[in-house]
Tab-separated table of C-alpha atoms and ligand atoms in Angstrom:
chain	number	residue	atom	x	y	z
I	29	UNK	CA	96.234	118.278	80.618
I	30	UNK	CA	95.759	120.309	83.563
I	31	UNK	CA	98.259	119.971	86.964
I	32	UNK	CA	96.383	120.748	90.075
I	33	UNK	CA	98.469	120.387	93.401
I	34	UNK	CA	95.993	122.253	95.725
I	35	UNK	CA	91.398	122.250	96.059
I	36	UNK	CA	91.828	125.802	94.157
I	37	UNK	CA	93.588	124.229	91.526
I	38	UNK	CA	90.826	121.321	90.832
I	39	UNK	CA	87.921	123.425	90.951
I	40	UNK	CA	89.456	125.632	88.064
I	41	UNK	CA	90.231	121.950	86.295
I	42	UNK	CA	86.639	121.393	86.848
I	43	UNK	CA	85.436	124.463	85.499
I	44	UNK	CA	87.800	124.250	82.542
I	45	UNK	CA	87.175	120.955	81.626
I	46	UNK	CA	83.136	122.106	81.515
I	47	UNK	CA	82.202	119.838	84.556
I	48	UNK	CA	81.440	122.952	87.032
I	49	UNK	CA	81.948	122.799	90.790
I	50	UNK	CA	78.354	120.426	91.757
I	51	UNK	CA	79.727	117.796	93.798
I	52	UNK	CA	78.773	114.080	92.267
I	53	UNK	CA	76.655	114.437	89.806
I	54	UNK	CA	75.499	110.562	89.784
I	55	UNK	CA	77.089	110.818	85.584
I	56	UNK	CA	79.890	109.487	84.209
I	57	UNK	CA	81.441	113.239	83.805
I	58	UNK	CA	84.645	112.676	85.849
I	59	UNK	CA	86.638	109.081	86.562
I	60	UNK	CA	88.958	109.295	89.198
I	61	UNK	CA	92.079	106.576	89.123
I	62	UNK	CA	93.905	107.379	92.916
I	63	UNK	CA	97.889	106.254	92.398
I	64	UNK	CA	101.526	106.774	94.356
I	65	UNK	CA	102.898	107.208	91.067
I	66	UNK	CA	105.832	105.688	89.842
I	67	UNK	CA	103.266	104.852	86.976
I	68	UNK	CA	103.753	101.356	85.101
I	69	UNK	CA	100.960	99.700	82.606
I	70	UNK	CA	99.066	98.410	85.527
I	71	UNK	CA	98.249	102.066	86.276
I	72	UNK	CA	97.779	102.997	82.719
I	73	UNK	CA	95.380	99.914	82.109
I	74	UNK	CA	93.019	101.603	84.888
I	75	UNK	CA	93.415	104.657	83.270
I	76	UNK	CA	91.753	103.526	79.548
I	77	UNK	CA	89.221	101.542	82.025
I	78	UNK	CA	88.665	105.217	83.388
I	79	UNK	CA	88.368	106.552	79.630
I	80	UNK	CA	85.865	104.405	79.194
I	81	UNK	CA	83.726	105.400	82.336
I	82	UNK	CA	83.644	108.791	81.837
I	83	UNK	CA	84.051	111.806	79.614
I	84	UNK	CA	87.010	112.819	81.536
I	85	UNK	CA	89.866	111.285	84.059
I	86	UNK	CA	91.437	112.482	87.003
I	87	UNK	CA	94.992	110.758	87.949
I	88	UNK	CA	96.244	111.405	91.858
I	89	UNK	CA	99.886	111.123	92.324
I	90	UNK	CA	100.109	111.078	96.474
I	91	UNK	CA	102.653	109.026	98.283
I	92	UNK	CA	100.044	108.741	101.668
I	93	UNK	CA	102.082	109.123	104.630
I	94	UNK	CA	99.370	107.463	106.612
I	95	UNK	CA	99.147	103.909	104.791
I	96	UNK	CA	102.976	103.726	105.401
I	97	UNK	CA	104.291	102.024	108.732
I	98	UNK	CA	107.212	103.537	111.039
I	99	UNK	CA	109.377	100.563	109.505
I	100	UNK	CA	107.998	100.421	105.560
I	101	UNK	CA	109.504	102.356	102.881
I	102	UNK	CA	107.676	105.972	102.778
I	103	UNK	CA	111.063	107.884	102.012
I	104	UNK	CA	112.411	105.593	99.703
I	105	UNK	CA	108.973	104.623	97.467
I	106	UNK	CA	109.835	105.572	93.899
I	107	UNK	CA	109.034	109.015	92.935
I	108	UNK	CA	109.218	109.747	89.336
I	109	UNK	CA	107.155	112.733	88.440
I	110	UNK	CA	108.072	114.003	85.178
I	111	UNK	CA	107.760	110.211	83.595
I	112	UNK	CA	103.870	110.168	85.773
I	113	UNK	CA	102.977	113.473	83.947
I	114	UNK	CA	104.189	111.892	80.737
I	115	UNK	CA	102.272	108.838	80.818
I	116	UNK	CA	98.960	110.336	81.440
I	117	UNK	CA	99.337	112.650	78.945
I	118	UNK	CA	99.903	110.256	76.844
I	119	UNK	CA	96.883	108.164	78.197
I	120	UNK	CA	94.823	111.620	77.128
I	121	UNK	CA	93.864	112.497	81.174
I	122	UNK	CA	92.475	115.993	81.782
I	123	UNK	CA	93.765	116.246	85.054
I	124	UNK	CA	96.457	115.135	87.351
I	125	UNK	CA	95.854	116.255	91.380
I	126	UNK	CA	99.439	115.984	92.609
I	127	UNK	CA	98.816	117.422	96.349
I	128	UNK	CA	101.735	117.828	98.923
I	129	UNK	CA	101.538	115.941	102.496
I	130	UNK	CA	101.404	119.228	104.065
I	131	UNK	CA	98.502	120.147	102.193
I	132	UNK	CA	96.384	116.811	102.646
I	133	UNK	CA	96.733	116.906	105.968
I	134	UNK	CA	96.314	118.801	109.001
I	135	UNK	CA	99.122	119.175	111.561
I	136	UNK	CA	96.565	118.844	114.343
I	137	UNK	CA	94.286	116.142	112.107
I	138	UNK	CA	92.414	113.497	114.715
I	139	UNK	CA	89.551	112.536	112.218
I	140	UNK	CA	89.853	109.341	109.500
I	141	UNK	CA	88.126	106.299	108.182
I	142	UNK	CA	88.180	103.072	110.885
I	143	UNK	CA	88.647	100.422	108.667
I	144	UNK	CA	86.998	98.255	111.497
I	145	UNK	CA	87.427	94.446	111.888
I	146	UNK	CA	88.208	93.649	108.052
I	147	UNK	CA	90.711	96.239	108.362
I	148	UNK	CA	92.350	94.186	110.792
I	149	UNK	CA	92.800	90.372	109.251
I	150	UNK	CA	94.844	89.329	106.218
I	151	UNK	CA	97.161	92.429	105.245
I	152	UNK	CA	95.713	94.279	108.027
I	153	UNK	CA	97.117	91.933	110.220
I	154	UNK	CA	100.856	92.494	109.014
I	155	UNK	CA	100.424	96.071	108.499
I	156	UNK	CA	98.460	97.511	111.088
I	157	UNK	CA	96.363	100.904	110.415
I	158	UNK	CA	97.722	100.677	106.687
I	159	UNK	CA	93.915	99.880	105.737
I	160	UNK	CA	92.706	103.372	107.807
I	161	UNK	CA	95.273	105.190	106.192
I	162	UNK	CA	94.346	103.822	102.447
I	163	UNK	CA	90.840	104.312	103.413
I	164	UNK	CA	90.948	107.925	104.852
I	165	UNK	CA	92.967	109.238	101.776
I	166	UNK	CA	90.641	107.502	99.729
I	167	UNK	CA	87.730	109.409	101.057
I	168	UNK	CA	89.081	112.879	101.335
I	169	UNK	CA	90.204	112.572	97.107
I	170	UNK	CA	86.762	111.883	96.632
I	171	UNK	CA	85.872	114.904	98.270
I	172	UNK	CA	88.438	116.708	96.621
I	173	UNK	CA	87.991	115.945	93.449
I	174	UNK	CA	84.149	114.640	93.193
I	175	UNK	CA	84.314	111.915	91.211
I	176	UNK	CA	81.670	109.756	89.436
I	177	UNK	CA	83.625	107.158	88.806
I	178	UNK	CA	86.750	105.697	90.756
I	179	UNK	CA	88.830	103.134	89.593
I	180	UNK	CA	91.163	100.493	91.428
I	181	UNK	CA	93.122	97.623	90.872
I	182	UNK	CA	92.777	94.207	91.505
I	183	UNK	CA	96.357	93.699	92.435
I	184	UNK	CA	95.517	95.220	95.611
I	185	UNK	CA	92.126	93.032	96.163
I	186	UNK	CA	91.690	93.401	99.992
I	187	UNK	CA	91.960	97.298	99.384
I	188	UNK	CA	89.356	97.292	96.781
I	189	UNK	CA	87.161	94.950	98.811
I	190	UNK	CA	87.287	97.944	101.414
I	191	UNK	CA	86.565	100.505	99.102
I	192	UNK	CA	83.614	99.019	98.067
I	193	UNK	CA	83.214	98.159	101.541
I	194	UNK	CA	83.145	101.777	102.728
I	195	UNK	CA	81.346	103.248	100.105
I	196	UNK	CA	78.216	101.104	101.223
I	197	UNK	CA	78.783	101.845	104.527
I	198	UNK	CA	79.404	105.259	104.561
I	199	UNK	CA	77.023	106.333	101.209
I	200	UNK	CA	79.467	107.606	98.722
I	201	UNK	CA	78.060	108.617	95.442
I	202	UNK	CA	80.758	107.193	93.786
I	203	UNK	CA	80.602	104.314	91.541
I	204	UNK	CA	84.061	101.663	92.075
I	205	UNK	CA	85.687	99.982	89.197
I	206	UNK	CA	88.132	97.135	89.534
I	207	UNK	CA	90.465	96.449	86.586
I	208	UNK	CA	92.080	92.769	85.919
I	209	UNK	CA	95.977	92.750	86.993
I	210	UNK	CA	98.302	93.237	84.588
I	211	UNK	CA	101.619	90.981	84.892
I	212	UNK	CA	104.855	90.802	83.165
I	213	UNK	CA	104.749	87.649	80.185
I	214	UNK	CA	106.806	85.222	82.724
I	215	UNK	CA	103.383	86.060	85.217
I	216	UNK	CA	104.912	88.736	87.799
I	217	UNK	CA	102.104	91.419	88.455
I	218	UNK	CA	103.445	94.875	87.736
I	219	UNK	CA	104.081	96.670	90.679
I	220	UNK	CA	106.375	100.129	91.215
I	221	UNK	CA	107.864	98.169	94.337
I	222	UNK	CA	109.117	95.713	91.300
I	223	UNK	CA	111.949	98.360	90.384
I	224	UNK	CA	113.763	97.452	93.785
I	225	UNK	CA	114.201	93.828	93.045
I	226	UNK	CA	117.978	92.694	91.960
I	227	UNK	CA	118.133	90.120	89.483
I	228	UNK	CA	117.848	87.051	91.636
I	229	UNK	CA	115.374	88.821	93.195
I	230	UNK	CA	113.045	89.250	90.544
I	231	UNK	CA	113.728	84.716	90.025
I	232	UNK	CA	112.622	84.391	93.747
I	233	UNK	CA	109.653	86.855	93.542
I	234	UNK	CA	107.934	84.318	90.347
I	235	UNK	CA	107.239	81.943	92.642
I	236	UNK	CA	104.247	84.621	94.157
I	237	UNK	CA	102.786	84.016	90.875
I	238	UNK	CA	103.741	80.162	90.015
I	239	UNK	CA	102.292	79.977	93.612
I	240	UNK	CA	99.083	80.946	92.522
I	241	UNK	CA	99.238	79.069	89.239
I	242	UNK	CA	99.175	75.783	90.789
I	243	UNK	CA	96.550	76.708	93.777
I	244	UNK	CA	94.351	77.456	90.344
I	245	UNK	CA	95.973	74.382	89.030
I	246	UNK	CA	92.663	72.827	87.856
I	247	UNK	CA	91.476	75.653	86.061
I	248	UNK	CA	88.826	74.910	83.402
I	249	UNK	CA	88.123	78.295	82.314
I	250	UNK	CA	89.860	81.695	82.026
I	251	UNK	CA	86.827	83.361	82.499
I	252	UNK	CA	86.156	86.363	79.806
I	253	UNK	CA	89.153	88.406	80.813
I	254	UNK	CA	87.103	90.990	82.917
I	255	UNK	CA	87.859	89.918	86.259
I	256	UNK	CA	90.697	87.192	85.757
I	257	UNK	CA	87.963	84.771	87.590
I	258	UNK	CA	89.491	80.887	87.463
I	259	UNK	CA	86.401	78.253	87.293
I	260	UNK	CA	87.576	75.294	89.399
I	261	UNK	CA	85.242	71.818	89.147
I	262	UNK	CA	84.771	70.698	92.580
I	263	UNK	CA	84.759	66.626	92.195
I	264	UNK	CA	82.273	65.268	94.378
I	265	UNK	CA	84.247	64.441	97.493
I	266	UNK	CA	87.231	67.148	96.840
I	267	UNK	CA	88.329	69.690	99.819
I	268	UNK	CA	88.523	72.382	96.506
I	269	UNK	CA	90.111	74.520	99.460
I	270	UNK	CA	92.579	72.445	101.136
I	271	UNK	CA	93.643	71.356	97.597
I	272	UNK	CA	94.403	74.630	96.541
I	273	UNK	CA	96.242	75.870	99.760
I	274	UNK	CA	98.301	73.158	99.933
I	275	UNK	CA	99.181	73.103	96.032
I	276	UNK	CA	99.897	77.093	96.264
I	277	UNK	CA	101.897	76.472	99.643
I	278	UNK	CA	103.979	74.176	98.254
I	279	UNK	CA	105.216	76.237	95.491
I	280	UNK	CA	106.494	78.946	98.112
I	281	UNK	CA	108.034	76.927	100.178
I	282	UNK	CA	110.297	75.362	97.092
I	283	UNK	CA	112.017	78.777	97.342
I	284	UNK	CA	114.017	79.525	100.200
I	285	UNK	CA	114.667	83.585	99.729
I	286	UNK	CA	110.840	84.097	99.963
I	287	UNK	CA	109.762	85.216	103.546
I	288	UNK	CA	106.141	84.048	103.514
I	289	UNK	CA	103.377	87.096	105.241
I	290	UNK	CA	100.504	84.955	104.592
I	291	UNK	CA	98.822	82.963	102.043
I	292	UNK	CA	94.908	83.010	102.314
I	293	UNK	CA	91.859	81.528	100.576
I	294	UNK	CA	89.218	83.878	101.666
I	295	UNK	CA	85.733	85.514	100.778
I	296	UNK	CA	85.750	88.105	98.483
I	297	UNK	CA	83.528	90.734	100.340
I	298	UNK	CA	84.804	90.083	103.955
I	299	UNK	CA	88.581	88.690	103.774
I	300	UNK	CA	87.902	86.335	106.276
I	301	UNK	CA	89.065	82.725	105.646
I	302	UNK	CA	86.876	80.351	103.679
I	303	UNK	CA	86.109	76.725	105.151
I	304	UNK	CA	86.766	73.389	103.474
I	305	UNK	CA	82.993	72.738	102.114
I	306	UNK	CA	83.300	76.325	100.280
I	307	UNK	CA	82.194	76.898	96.943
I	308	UNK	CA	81.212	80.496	94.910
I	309	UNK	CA	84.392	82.698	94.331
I	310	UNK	CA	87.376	83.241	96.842
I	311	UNK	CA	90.480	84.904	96.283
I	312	UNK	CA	93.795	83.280	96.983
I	313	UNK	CA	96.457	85.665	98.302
I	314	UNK	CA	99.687	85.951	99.101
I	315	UNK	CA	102.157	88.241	100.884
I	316	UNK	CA	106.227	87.836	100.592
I	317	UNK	CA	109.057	89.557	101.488
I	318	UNK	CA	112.034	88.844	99.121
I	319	UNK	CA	115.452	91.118	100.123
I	320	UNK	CA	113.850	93.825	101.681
I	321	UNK	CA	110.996	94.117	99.197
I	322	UNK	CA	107.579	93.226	99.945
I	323	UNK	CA	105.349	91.981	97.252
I	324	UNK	CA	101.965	90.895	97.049
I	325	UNK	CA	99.766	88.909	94.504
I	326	UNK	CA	96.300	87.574	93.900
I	327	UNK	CA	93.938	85.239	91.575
I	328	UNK	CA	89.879	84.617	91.813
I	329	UNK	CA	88.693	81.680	91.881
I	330	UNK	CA	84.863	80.145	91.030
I	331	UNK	CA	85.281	76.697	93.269
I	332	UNK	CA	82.202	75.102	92.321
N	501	AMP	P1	99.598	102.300	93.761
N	501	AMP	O1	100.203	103.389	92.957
N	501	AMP	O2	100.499	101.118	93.960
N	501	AMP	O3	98.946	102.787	95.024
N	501	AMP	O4	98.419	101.719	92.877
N	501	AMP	C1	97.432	102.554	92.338
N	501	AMP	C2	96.362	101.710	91.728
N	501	AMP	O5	96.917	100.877	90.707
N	501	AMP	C3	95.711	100.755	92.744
N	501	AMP	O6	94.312	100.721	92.519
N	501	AMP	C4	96.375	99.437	92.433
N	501	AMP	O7	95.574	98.315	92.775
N	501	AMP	C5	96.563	99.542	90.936
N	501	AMP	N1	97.601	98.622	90.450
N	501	AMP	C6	98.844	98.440	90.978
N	501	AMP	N2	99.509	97.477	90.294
N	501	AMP	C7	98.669	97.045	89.318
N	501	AMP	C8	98.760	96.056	88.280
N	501	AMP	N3	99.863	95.315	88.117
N	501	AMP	N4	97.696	95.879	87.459
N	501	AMP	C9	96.565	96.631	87.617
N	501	AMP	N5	96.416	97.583	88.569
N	501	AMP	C10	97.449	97.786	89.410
C-alpha cells in the first residue's frame, strides 16, 4: 500500500500501481472512496464496493476545513491515523492520499463549487456553505487523483444526491457509487461522530433510527439489499406522506434529550419536500443534536 500526502506522491502511486498519469480513462482502473478518517465498517463497506469497481482503490483521509462551520467540531473530529492506515491495508487498498490543509488549499484560494439552491435546503439550511465546501473538495480529489470510479455513502444521502448532482452539471468523467448504510445490530448507523456519545447518549441517539423505523412502518419489502429501498403500499385514500411524517415525528419527540434539526420526506434528486399525493421513492431524513453531538440518519422509501 502506497501513502501519498502530496500530487507528486499520487502520480508515482499511479505509475507504480501500472495505471500511468492519463487523466480518466472512462475504465474501471482506479476507485476512489473520499473519507475524514476515523475509519469504522461503514467506510470499509465502501471500500470492498470500491474493490469491486475497479482493479485498484484509492482511500482519502482529509478532515476539509471548508465543510466545517466557525461553531462545528473541525479541531476536535477524531483523528486516528495509524488505525486508518491499518484498516485499508487490511481492506487490500493500493493507495491512501492523506494531504495536509496547507497543501489542499491556497492561502489566497477564491475559486470552489456553488452548491446552488439544493445546496441551500434541508442540511444546507442548518449548515450553511457546508454543501460548497463538501462539493469543492470533492472536485479537486478527483482531479488529484483521477478516478474512474468514486464511491459514497448513503448515510450522507443529500451529499451524494449533490455529487451526482454536480457531476451532471459540471461533466465529470467519473462514475458515482452509493453503498447501503451500515448500522450497529440495535439500528444506529455507524458514524465516527458516534465515538463522542456517553452512554445515555448513545440510548437517546436510537430514537434517529426507531424514528425512521416507524415512518417505514408499513414496509412490505426490504428491497434486495442494494439500496436499503422500503416498498410502502399506498391504500387508496392514504396521505402515504403525512402518515409517515407524523409516525417518524412522533418517535422523536418521545425523547426529550434529542434536539430535533429537521425531519424531511423529500425527492431523491432535488431534496426539496415531497407533497401529500406523492408516490415513486423519497427519502426520509433526519437531523439531531444529542449532548453536543450532531447525528444524522436516513431510509428510502418506494410509496406507491
Ligand atoms: P466521512 O468520513 O464521515 O466523511 O464519510 C466518508 C464516506 O463514508 C461518505 O461517503 C459517507 O457517506 C460514508 N459513510 C459514513 N458513515 C457510513 C455508514 N454508516 N455506512 C456507510 N457509509 C458511511
Amino acid at each position: 500500500m502506497i501513502v501519498a500526502d502530496d500530487r507528486a506522491g499520487l502520480l508515482k502511486a499511479r505509475e507504480t500501481l501500472g495505471i500511468g498519469a492519463g487523466a480518466f480513462s472512462g475504465g474501471s482502473a482506479l476507485a476512489l472512496v473520499p473519507t475524514m478518517g476515523a475509519l469504522h465498517e461503514g467506510h470499509r463497506s465502501l471500500i470492498r464496493l470500491a474493490r469491486e469497481r475497479a482493479a485498484h482503490v484509492a482511500v482519502s483521509i482529509f478532515v476539509n476545513p471548508l465543510q466545517f462551520g466557525p461553531t462545528e467540531d473541525y479541531s476536535r473530529y477524531p483523528r486516528t491515523f495509524d488505525a486508518d492506515l491499518e484498516a485499508c491495508a487490511a481492506e487490500g487498498v493500493g493507495v491512501v492520499f492523506a494531504p495536509s490543509a496547507e497543501d489542499m488549499y491556497l492561502p489566497d484560494r477564491q475559486v470552489g463549487v456553488s452548491a446552488g439552491e439544493m445546496g441551500s435546503v434541508v442540511e444546507g439550511e442548518f449548515r450553511p456553505g457546508h454543501l460548497d465546501g463538501v462539493l469543492t473538495v470533492v472536485l479537486k480529489l478527483f482531479n488529484l487523483v483521477q478516478p474512474d470510479v468514486a464511491v459514497f455513502g448513503q448515510k450522507d444521502a443529500q451529499q451524494l444526491a449533490m455529487i451526482r448532482r454536480m457531476v451532471a452539471d459540471l461533466n465529470l468523467p467519473v462514475s458515482i457509487v452509493g453503498g447501503p448504510t451500515v448500522r450497529e445490530p440495535d439500528g444506529l448507523a455507524l458514524s465516527s461522530r458516534n465515538r463522542y456519545l456517553s452512554r445515555d447518549d448513545r440510548v437517546a441517539a436510537l430514537a434517529l433510527s426507531r424514528a425512521l423505523e416507524a415512518g417505514a412502518g408499513q414496509a412490505l419489502d426490504r428491497g434486495d439489499g442494494a439500496d436499503e429501498t422500503r416498498v410502502l403500499a399506498a391504500e387508496a385514500g392514504r396521505r402515504a406522506p403525512a402518515e409517515i411524517r407524523r409516525a417518524a415525528l412522533a418517535v422523536l419527540e418521545a425523547e426529550p434529550s434529542l434536539v430535533v434539526d429537521y425531519l424531511v420526506l423529500v425527492d431523491p434528486a432535488t431534496f426539496a419536500e415531497v407533497g401529500d399525493d406523492h408516490t415513486g421513492e423519497a427519502i426520509l431524513a433526519v437531523a439531531a443534536r444529542v449532548g453536543s453531538t450532531r447525528l444524522i440518519d436516513n431510509v428510502t422509501l418506494d410509496i406507491r
